[in-house]
GROMACS .gro file of C-alpha atoms in nm:
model
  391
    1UNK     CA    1   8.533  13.655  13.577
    2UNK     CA    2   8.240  13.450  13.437
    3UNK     CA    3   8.127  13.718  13.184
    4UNK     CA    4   8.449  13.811  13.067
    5UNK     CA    5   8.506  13.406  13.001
    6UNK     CA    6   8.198  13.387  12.822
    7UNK     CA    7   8.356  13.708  12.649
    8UNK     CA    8   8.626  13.532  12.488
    9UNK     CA    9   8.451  13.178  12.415
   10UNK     CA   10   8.219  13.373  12.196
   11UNK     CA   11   8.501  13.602  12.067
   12UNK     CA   12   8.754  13.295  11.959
   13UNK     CA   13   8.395  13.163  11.745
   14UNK     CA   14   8.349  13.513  11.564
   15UNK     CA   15   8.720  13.575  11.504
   16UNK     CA   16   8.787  13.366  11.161
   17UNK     CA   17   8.527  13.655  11.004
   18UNK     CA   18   8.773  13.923  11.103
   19UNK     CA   19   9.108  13.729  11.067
   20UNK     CA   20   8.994  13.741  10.696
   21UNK     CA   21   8.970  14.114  10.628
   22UNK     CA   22   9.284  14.161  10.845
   23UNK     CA   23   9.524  13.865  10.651
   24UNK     CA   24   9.383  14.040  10.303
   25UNK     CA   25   9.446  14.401  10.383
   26UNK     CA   26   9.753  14.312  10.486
   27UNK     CA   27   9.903  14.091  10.207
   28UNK     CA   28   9.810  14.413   9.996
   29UNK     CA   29  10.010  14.603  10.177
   30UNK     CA   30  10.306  14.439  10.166
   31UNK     CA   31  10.222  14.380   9.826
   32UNK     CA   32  10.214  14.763   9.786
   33UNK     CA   33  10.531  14.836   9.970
   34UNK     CA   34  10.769  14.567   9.871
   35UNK     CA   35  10.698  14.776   9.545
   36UNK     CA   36  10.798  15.111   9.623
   37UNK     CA   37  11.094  15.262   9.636
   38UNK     CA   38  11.307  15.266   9.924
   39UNK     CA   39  11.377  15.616   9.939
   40UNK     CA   40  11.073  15.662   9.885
   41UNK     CA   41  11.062  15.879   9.602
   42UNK     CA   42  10.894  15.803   9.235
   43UNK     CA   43  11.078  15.790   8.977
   44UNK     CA   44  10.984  15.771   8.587
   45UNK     CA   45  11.173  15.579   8.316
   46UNK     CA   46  11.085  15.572   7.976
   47UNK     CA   47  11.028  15.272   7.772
   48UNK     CA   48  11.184  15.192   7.471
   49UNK     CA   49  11.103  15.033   7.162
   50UNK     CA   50  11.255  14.781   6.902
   51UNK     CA   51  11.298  15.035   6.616
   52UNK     CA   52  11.434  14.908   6.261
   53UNK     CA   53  11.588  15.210   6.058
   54UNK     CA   54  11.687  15.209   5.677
   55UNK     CA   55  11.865  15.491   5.607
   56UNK     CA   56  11.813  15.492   5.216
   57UNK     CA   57  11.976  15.849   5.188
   58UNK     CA   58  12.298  15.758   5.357
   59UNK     CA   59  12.416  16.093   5.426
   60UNK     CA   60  12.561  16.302   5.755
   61UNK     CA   61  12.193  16.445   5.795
   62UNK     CA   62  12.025  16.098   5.757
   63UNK     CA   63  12.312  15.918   5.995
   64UNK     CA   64  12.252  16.183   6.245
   65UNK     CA   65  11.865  16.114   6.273
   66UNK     CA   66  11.936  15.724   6.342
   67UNK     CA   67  12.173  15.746   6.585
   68UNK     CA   68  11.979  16.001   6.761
   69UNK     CA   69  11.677  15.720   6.724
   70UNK     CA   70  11.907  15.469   6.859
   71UNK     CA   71  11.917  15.684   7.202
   72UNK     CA   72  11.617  15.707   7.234
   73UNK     CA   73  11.504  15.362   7.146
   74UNK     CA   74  11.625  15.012   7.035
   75UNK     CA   75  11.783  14.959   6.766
   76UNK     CA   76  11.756  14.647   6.556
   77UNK     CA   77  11.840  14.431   6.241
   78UNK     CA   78  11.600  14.371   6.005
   79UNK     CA   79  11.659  14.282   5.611
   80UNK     CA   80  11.466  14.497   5.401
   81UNK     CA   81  11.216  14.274   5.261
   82UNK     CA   82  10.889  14.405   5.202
   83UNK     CA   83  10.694  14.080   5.300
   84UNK     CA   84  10.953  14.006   5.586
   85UNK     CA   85  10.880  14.362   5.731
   86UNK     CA   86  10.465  14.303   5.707
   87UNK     CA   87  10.538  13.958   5.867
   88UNK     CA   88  10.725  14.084   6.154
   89UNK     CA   89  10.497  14.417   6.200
   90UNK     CA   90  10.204  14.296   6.153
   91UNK     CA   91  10.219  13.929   6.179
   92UNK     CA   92  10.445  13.975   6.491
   93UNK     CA   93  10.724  13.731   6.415
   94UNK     CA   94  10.973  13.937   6.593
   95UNK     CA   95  10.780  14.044   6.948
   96UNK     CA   96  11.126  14.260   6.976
   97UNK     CA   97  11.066  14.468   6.706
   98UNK     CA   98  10.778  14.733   6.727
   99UNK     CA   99  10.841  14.957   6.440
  100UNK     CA  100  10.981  14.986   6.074
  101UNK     CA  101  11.102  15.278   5.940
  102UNK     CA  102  11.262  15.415   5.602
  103UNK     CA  103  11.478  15.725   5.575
  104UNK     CA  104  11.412  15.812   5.210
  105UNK     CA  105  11.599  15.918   4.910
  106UNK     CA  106  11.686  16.285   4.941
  107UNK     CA  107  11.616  16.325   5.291
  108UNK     CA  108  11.910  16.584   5.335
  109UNK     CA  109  11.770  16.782   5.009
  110UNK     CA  110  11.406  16.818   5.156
  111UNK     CA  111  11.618  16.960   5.495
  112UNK     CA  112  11.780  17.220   5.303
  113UNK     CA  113  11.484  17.318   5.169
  114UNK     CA  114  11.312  17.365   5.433
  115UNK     CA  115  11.060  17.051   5.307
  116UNK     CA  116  10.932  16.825   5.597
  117UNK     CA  117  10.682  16.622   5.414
  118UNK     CA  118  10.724  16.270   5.336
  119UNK     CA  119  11.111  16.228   5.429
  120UNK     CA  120  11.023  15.856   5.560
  121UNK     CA  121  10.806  15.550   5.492
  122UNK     CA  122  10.652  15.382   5.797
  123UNK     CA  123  10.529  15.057   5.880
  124UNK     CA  124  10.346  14.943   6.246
  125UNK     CA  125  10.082  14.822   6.387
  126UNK     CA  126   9.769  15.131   6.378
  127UNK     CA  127   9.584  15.162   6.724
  128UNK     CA  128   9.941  15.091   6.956
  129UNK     CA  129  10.045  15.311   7.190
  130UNK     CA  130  10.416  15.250   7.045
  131UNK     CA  131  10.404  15.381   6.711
  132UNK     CA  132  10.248  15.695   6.872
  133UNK     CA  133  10.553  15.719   7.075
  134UNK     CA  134  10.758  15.674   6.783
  135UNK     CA  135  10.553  15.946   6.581
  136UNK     CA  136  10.608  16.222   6.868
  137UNK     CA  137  10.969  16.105   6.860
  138UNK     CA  138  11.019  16.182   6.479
  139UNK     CA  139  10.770  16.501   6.462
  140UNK     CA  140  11.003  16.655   6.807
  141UNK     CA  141  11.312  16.633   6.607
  142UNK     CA  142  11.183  16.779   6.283
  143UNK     CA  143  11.033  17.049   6.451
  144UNK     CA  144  11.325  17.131   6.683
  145UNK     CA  145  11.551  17.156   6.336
  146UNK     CA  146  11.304  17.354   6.150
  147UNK     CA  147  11.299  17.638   6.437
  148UNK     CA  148  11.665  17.622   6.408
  149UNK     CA  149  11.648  17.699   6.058
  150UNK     CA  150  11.406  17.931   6.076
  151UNK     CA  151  11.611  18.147   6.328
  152UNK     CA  152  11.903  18.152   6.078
  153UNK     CA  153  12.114  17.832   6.181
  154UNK     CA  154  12.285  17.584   5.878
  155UNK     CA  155  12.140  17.297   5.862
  156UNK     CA  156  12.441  17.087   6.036
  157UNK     CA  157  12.452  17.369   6.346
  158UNK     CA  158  12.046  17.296   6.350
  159UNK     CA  159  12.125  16.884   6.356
  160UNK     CA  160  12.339  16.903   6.670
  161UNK     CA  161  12.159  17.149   6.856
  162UNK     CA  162  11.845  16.936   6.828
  163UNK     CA  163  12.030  16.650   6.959
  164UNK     CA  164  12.183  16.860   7.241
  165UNK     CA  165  11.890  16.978   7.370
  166UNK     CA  166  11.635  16.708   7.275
  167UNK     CA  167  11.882  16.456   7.497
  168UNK     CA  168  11.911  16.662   7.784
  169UNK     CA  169  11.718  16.491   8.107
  170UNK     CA  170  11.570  16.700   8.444
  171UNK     CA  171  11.615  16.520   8.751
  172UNK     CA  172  11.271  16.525   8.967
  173UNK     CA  173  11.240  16.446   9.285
  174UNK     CA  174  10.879  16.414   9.472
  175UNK     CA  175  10.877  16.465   9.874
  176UNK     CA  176  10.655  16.564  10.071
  177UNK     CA  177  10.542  16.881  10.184
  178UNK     CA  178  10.736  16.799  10.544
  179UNK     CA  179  11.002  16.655  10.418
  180UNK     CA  180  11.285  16.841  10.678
  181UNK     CA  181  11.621  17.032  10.559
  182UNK     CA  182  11.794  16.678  10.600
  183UNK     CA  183  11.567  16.450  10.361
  184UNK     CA  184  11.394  16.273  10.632
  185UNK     CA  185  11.082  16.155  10.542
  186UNK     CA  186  10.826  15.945  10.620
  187UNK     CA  187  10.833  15.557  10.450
  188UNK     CA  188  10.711  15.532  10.139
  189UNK     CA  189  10.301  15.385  10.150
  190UNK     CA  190  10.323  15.480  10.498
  191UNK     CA  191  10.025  15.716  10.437
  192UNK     CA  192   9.874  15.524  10.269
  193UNK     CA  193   9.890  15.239  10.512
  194UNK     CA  194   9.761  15.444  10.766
  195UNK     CA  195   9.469  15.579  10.512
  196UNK     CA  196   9.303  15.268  10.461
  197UNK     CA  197   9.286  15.124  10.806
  198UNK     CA  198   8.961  15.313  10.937
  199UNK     CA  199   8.784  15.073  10.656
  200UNK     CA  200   8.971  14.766  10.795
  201UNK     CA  201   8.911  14.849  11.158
  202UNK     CA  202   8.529  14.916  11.104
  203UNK     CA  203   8.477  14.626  10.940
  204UNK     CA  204   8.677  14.392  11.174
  205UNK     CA  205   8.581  14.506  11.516
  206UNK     CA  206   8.165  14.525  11.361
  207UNK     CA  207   8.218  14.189  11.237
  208UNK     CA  208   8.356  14.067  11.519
  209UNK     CA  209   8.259  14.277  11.866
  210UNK     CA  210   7.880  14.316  11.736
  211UNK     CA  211   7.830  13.923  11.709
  212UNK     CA  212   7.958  13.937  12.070
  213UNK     CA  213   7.750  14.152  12.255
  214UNK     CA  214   7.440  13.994  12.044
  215UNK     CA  215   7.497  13.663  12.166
  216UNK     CA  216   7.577  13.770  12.564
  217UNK     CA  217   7.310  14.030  12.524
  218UNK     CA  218   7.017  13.791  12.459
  219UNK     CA  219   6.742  13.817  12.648
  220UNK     CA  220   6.718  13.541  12.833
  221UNK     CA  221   7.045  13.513  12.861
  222UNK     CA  222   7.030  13.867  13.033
  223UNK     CA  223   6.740  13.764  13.250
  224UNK     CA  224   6.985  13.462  13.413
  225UNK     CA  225   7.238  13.711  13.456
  226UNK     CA  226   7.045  13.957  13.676
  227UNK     CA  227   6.898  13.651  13.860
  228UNK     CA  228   7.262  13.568  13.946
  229UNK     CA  229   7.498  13.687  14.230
  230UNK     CA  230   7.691  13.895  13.972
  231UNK     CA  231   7.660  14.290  14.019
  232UNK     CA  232   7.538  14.480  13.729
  233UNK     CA  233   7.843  14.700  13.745
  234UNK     CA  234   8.076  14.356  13.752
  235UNK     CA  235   7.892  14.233  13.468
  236UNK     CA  236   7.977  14.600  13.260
  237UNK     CA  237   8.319  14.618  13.393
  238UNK     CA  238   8.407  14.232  13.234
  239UNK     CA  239   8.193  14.324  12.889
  240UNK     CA  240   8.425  14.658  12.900
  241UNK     CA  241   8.763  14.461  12.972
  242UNK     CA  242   8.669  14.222  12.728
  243UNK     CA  243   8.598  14.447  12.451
  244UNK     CA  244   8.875  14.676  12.527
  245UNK     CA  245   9.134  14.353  12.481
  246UNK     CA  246   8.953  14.296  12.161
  247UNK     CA  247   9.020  14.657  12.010
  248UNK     CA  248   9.349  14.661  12.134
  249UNK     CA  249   9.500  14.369  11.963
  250UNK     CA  250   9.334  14.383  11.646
  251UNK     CA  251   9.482  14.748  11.638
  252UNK     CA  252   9.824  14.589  11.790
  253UNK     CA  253   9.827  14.395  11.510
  254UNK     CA  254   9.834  14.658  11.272
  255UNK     CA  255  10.068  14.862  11.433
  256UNK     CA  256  10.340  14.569  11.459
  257UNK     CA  257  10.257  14.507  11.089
  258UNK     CA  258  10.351  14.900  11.012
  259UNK     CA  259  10.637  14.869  11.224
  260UNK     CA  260  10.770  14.582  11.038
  261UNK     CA  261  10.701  14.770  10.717
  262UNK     CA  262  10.791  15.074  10.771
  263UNK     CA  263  11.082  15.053  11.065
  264UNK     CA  264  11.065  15.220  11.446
  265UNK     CA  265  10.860  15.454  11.480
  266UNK     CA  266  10.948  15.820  11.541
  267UNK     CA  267  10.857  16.210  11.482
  268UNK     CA  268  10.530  16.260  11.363
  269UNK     CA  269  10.457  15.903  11.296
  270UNK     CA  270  10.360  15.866  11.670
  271UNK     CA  271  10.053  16.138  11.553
  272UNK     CA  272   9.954  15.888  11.301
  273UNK     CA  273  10.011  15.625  11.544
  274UNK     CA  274   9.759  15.807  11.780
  275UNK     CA  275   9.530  15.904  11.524
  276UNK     CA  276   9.443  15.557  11.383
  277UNK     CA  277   9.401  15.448  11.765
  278UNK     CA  278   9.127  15.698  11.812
  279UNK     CA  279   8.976  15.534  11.530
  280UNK     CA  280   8.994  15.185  11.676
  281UNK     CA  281   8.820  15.365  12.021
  282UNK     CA  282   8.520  15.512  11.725
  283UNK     CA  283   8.492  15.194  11.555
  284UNK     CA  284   8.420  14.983  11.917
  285UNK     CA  285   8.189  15.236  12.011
  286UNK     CA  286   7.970  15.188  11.664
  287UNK     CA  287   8.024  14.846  11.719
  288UNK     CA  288   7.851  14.847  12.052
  289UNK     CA  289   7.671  15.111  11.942
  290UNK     CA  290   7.501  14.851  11.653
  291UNK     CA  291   7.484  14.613  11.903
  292UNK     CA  292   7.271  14.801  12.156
  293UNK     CA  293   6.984  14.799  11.895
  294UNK     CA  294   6.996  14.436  11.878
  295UNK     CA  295   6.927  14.380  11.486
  296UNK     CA  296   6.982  14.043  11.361
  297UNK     CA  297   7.308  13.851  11.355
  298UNK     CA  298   7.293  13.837  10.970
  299UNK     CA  299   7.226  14.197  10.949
  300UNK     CA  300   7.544  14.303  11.118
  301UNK     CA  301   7.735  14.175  10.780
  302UNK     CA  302   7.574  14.389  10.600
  303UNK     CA  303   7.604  14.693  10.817
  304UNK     CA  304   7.991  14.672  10.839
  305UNK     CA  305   8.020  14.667  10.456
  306UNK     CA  306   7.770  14.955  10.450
  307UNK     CA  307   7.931  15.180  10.717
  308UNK     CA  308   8.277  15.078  10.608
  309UNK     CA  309   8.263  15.155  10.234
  310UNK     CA  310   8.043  15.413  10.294
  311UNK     CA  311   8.259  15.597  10.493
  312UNK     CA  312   8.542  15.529  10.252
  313UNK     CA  313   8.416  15.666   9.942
  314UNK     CA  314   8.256  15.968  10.087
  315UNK     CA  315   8.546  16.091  10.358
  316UNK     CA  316   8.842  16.058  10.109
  317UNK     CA  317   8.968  15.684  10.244
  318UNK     CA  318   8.913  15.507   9.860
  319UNK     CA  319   8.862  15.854   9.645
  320UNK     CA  320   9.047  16.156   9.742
  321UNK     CA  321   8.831  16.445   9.866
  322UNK     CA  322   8.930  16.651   9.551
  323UNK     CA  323   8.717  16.494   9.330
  324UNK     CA  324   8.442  16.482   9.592
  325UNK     CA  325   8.163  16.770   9.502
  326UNK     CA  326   8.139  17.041   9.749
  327UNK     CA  327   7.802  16.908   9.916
  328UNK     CA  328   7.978  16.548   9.964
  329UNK     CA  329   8.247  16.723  10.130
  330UNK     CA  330   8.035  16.907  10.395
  331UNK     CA  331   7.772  16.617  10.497
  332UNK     CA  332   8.129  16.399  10.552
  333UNK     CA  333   8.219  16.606  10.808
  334UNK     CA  334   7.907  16.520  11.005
  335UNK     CA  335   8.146  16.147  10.970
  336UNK     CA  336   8.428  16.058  11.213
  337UNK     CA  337   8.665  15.896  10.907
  338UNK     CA  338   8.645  16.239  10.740
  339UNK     CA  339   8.872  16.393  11.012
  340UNK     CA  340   9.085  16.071  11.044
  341UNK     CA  341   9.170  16.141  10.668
  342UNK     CA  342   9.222  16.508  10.696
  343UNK     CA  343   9.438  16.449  11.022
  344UNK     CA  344   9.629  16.169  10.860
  345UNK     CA  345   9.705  16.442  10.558
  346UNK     CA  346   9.867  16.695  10.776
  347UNK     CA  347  10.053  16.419  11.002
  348UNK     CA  348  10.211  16.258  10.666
  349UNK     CA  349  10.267  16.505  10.470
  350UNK     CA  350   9.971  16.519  10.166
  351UNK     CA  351   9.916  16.889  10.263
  352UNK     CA  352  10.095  17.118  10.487
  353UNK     CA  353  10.192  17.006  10.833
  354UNK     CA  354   9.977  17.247  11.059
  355UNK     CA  355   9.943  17.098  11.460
  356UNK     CA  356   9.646  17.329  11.534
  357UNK     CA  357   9.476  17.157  11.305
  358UNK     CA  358   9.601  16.798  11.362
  359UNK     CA  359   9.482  16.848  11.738
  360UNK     CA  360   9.126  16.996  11.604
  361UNK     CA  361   9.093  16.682  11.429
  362UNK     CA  362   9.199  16.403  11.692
  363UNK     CA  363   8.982  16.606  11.937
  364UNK     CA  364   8.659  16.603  11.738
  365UNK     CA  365   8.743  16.224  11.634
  366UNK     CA  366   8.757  16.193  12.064
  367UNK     CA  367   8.405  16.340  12.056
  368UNK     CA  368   8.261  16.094  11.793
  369UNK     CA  369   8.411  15.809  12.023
  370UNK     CA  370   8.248  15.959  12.341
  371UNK     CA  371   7.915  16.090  12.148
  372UNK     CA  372   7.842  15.683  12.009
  373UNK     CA  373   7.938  15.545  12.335
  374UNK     CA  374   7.717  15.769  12.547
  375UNK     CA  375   7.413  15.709  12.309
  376UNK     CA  376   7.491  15.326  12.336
  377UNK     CA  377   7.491  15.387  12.703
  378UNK     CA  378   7.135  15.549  12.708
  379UNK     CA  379   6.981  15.331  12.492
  380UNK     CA  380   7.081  14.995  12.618
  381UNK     CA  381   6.962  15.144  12.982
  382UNK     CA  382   6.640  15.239  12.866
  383UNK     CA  383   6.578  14.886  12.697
  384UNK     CA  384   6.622  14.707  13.008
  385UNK     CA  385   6.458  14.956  13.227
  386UNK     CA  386   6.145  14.875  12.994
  387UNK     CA  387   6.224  14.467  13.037
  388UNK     CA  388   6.224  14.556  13.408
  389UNK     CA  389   5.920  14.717  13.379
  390UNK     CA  390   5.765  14.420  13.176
  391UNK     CA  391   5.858  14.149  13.442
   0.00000   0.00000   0.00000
């Protein structure tokens, strides 16, 4: 077992590289799930706003339009002041209070007849999201009353059926498409988890393997080797077991990561399970692939960023394919991380749950694996049948 100890001296010097993309992708992970919801299910709340109301008309109508304001948002204390008001508003004295509003004098009157312009005097902060909040707020509730009126409603019947209606809520809830009659479901991120690991695994297992079979595969390093008493085919069965450890517990590691994560794993998880380890099988085989060319140690870097982003941002890893134009859709499928992503879809849900399909895509992912490993094969035989030739 000579070669395969020479395997792992080598490996333990290359490993820091990769034990740097693998600690990073995986502190954003956890970063990323430790913030989701545990049932995993998004859920929106809106914000709300410190809101100061004068109510300088002081009747039903006027009283009914603050309260209603004071659902919706904050309401606070404020004396009215004019230079206190600019000083908080503008000045931002009071980081509670957001926006300053006046119900005017004859409020109610304007209501009854039908008038909608200037009922209130307004003071924030121009260019902030909030008083644009507040604006929709006020212009929803005028506009709900006027229809009232307008279909023959009093004023007072219009005033509470705004407020009925206008405080009414819809529950939502997002699952996904194979989300069973019981609620089961896949963790939340879980997809996502699984989406972004054919970047990670390229990128470890080229910076990592390549460096490997560079250094045992230099030449005169090869040229000892056949001198020696060990068999070609011992030699490619230790460089084999060696890499094959390699792959394995790098994608071990993720695994045991997701199951920490994410819990045991069961159903259709064991499809994503399977699907990311094809991947690990195609990104050892590009490795070696890269490696049978023999470029220089400092290219190799660059490579893995190069194959790995690229790959990302064209199959749908970083951007979803949707936005991708139709001819960067069809010269990804000539890439094996396109039907990692379209086979991780089905298997978590993003789009209908279809096995033909999910088999399709593990089984042309099983090709790419064999396809780089077989052209590795030839050309790394035809290099040293030529150094043969040469000695």
């Amino acid at each position: 077992m000579q070669v395969f100890n020479a395997f792992t001296k080598v490996m333990r010097a290359k490993l820091p590289a990769g034990i740097i993309y693998i600690v990073i992708f995986l502190v954003i992970t956890v970063l990323m799930t430790n913030s989701a919801a545990n049932n995993g299910m998004q859920v929106f709340q809106g914000k709300k706003i410190g809101v100061v109301v004068y109510d300088e008309d002081d009747t039903p109508e006027s009283r009914a339009l603050k309260a209603y304001i004071g659902k919706r948002q904050n309401l606070k204390e404020l004396e009215q002041d004019i230079d206190r008001i600019k000083d908080t508003v503008y000045m931002g004295w009071d980081s509670e209070i957001s926006y300053v509003m006046a119900i005017k004098k004859g409020y109610a009157e304007k209501l009854h007849a039908g008038d909608y312009n200037d009922l209130f005097t307004n003071y924030y902060m121009h260019e902030n999201y909030e008083n644009v909040m507040m604006e929709q707020l006020l212009t929803e509730y005028l506009n709900t009353v006027s229809a009232y009126q307008s279909g023959g409603k009093p004023l007072s019947e219009a005033i509470s059926r705004t407020e009925s209606v206008l405080t009414q809520e819809t529950a939502v809830t997002v699952r996904h498409f194979d989300a069973d009659a019981s609620g089961s479901d896949l963790p939340a991120h879980f997809s996502d988890y699984f989406r972004y690991l054919p970047y990670i695994l390229l990128s470890v297992l080229i910076e990592v393997l390549c460096p490997v079979l560079l250094a045992l595969g230099q030449k005169k390093l090869r040229y000892r080797t056949n001198c020696s008493s060990i068999r070609p085919t011992a030699y490619s069965l230790q460089i084999i077991l060696g890499s094959a450890l390699l792959v394995a517990g790098v994608w071990l590691v993720f695994m045991a990561a997701g199951a920490v994560m994410f819990g045991a794993v069961s159903g259709r998880a064991w499809l994503a399970v399977l699907n990311s380890f094809l991947f690990a099988m195609i990104s050892a085989a590009i490795a070696v692939l890269i490696a049978s060319f023999q470029p220089p140690e400092l290219a190799v870097n660059l490579m893995a960023q190069l194959l790995g982003v690229g790959m990302s941002f064209l199959c749908g890893i970083f951007v979803p394919m949707d936005w991708l134009s139709d001819g960067v859709a069809a010269a990804a499928r000539f890439l094996p991380a396109y039907w990692y992503v379209q086979a991780n879809d089905l298997i978590c849900g993003n789009k209908p749950f279809d096995g033909h399909q999910v088999s399709v895509c593990l089984l042309i992912e099983l090709g790419f694996a064999a396809a780089c490993a077989l052209l590795a094969m030839v050309i790394r035989r035809s290099k040293y049948a030529s150094a043969e030739q040469m000695t």
